[in-house]
Amino acid sequence: MRILPISLLVVLLYISQSSASLPIEKDANLIRETCNHTSYHHLCVYSLQSDPRSYTANVSGLAMISIELARANATDTLLYISMLLKKSAGELMNRSLDTCYNEYELAIDRFNEGIEEYHSKEYSDIGQLVVDAAGMAETCEEEFKFYNLKSPLTQRNRLLRQLSNIAADIVWILR
């Protein structure tokens, strides 16, 4: 069994603490059925089931929840990058981390735009915004490779790409 990165665990713990208690009878069929149409089925099921709102949501609601989960992950990683920047790690490492900080700020902006677009039901726009956010995690990772550095964000970047792709896949079901 693979251990989940800390950032996802933080996000899941936050959601479980901030939401109302779970319904007594959980109907996870829609979650599983929806996640069958995503690139990362198991992560999709696990992350959506961690949010009590998922059990009463329709597919549109699951799309919104998945975007919020990806945004929470990006926010957590942005804070982590900020912490890494406070430690002196060398000019090239700090340059890479600066790039990642900027990319994660942009990713969060894309998620926020997607959430705003959600209310207008412009699902094709939302899907593209979320895919853009996934690309920003990839840009971050590539920055370290460019300087032949070991990325301290590899797992976090991978998780954001996966959560973003899950959100985009669910949004595209709605089109």
Coordinates of C-alpha atoms in Angstrom, one line a residue:
M1 CA 0.0 0.0 0.0
R2 CA 1.3 3.4 -0.9
I3 CA 1.6 6.2 1.7
L4 CA -0.2 9.4 0.7
P5 CA 1.7 12.6 0.8
I6 CA 1.2 14.7 3.8
S7 CA -0.4 17.5 1.9
L8 CA -3.4 15.3 0.9
L9 CA -3.7 14.0 4.4
V10 CA -3.8 17.6 5.7
V11 CA -6.5 18.5 3.2
L12 CA -8.5 15.4 4.0
L13 CA -8.2 16.0 7.8
Y14 CA -9.2 19.7 7.3
I15 CA -12.3 18.7 5.4
S16 CA -13.4 16.0 7.8
Q17 CA -13.0 18.4 10.7
S18 CA -14.8 21.3 9.1
S19 CA -17.8 19.4 7.7
A20 CA -20.9 18.1 9.4
S21 CA -20.9 14.5 10.5
L22 CA -21.4 11.8 7.8
P23 CA -24.8 10.5 7.0
I24 CA -25.5 7.2 8.7
E25 CA -26.1 5.4 5.4
K26 CA -23.4 6.3 2.9
D27 CA -24.3 5.8 -0.7
A28 CA -21.0 5.8 -2.4
N29 CA -22.3 4.4 -5.7
L30 CA -22.3 7.7 -7.5
I31 CA -18.8 8.4 -6.3
R32 CA -17.5 5.1 -7.5
E33 CA -19.4 5.4 -10.8
T34 CA -18.1 8.9 -11.4
C35 CA -14.5 8.0 -10.5
N36 CA -14.6 5.1 -13.0
H37 CA -14.5 7.9 -15.7
T38 CA -11.3 9.5 -14.3
S39 CA -7.7 8.9 -14.9
Y40 CA -6.9 8.1 -11.2
H41 CA -9.9 6.0 -10.0
H42 CA -8.6 5.0 -6.6
L43 CA -7.3 8.5 -5.7
C44 CA -10.6 9.9 -6.9
V45 CA -12.7 7.6 -4.7
Y46 CA -10.5 8.1 -1.7
S47 CA -10.4 11.9 -1.9
L48 CA -14.1 12.3 -2.6
Q49 CA -15.1 9.9 0.1
S50 CA -13.0 11.9 2.5
D51 CA -15.5 14.8 2.1
P52 CA -18.9 14.2 3.7
R53 CA -20.6 16.4 1.1
S54 CA -19.8 13.9 -1.6
Y55 CA -22.3 11.4 -0.3
T56 CA -25.2 13.7 -1.1
A57 CA -23.8 15.4 -4.1
N58 CA -24.7 14.9 -7.7
V59 CA -22.0 14.7 -10.4
S60 CA -21.9 18.5 -10.7
G61 CA -21.4 18.7 -6.9
L62 CA -18.6 16.1 -7.1
A63 CA -16.9 18.2 -9.8
M64 CA -17.0 21.2 -7.5
I65 CA -15.7 19.2 -4.5
S66 CA -12.9 17.8 -6.6
I67 CA -11.8 21.3 -7.7
E68 CA -11.9 22.4 -4.1
L69 CA -9.8 19.4 -3.0
A70 CA -7.2 20.3 -5.7
R71 CA -7.2 23.9 -4.7
A72 CA -6.7 23.0 -1.0
N73 CA -3.8 20.8 -2.0
A74 CA -2.2 23.6 -4.1
T75 CA -2.7 26.0 -1.1
D76 CA -1.0 23.6 1.2
T77 CA 1.9 23.2 -1.2
L78 CA 2.2 27.0 -1.6
L79 CA 2.7 27.2 2.2
Y80 CA 5.2 24.4 2.1
I81 CA 7.2 26.2 -0.7
S82 CA 7.1 29.4 1.4
M83 CA 8.6 27.5 4.3
L84 CA 11.3 26.0 2.0
L85 CA 12.2 29.5 0.7
K86 CA 12.9 30.7 4.3
K87 CA 15.7 28.1 4.5
S88 CA 18.8 29.0 2.6
A89 CA 19.2 26.3 0.0
G90 CA 21.4 27.9 -2.6
E91 CA 20.8 30.3 -5.4
L92 CA 19.5 27.7 -8.0
M93 CA 17.3 25.9 -5.5
N94 CA 15.8 29.2 -4.4
R95 CA 15.3 30.3 -8.0
S96 CA 13.5 27.0 -8.7
L97 CA 11.4 27.4 -5.6
D98 CA 10.5 31.0 -6.6
T99 CA 9.3 29.7 -9.9
C100 CA 7.2 27.0 -8.2
Y101 CA 5.8 29.6 -5.8
N102 CA 4.6 31.7 -8.8
E103 CA 3.3 28.6 -10.6
Y104 CA 1.3 27.5 -7.5
E105 CA -0.1 31.0 -7.1
L106 CA -1.3 30.8 -10.7
A107 CA -2.7 27.4 -10.2
I108 CA -4.8 28.6 -7.2
D109 CA -6.0 31.5 -9.3
R110 CA -7.1 29.0 -12.0
F111 CA -9.0 26.9 -9.4
N112 CA -10.7 30.1 -8.1
E113 CA -11.7 31.0 -11.7
G114 CA -13.0 27.5 -12.2
I115 CA -15.1 27.8 -9.1
E116 CA -16.5 31.1 -10.3
E117 CA -17.2 29.6 -13.7
Y118 CA -19.0 26.6 -12.1
H119 CA -21.9 28.9 -11.2
S120 CA -22.3 29.8 -14.9
K121 CA -22.2 26.1 -15.9
E122 CA -19.4 26.8 -18.4
Y123 CA -18.0 23.4 -17.9
S124 CA -15.7 23.4 -20.9
D125 CA -14.0 26.6 -19.5
I126 CA -13.7 25.0 -16.1
G127 CA -12.1 21.9 -17.5
Q128 CA -9.4 24.0 -19.3
L129 CA -8.7 26.1 -16.2
V130 CA -8.2 22.9 -14.1
V131 CA -5.9 21.4 -16.8
D132 CA -3.9 24.6 -16.8
A133 CA -3.4 24.2 -13.1
A134 CA -2.1 20.7 -13.6
G135 CA 0.4 22.1 -16.1
M136 CA 1.7 24.6 -13.6
A137 CA 2.7 21.7 -11.3
E138 CA 4.5 20.2 -14.2
T139 CA 6.3 23.5 -14.9
C140 CA 7.4 23.6 -11.3
E141 CA 8.9 20.1 -11.5
E142 CA 10.6 20.9 -14.8
E143 CA 12.3 23.9 -13.2
F144 CA 14.3 21.6 -10.9
K145 CA 15.2 19.3 -13.8
F146 CA 16.5 22.3 -15.8
Y147 CA 19.1 23.0 -13.1
N148 CA 19.8 19.3 -12.4
L149 CA 18.4 19.6 -8.9
K150 CA 16.5 17.1 -6.9
S151 CA 13.0 18.5 -6.5
P152 CA 11.7 18.6 -2.9
L153 CA 8.2 18.9 -4.5
T154 CA 8.0 15.8 -6.7
Q155 CA 5.3 14.1 -4.7
R156 CA 3.3 17.3 -4.2
N157 CA 3.5 18.2 -7.9
R158 CA 2.4 14.7 -8.9
L159 CA -0.5 14.8 -6.5
L160 CA -1.7 18.2 -7.8
R161 CA -1.5 17.0 -11.4
Q162 CA -3.5 13.9 -10.4
L163 CA -6.1 15.8 -8.4
S164 CA -6.4 18.4 -11.2
N165 CA -6.9 15.7 -13.8
I166 CA -9.6 14.0 -11.7
A167 CA -11.4 17.4 -11.4
A168 CA -11.1 18.0 -15.1
D169 CA -12.3 14.4 -15.9
I170 CA -15.4 14.9 -13.7
V171 CA -16.1 18.4 -15.2
W172 CA -15.9 16.9 -18.7
I173 CA -18.6 14.3 -17.8
L174 CA -20.9 17.3 -17.4
R175 CA -20.4 18.6 -20.9

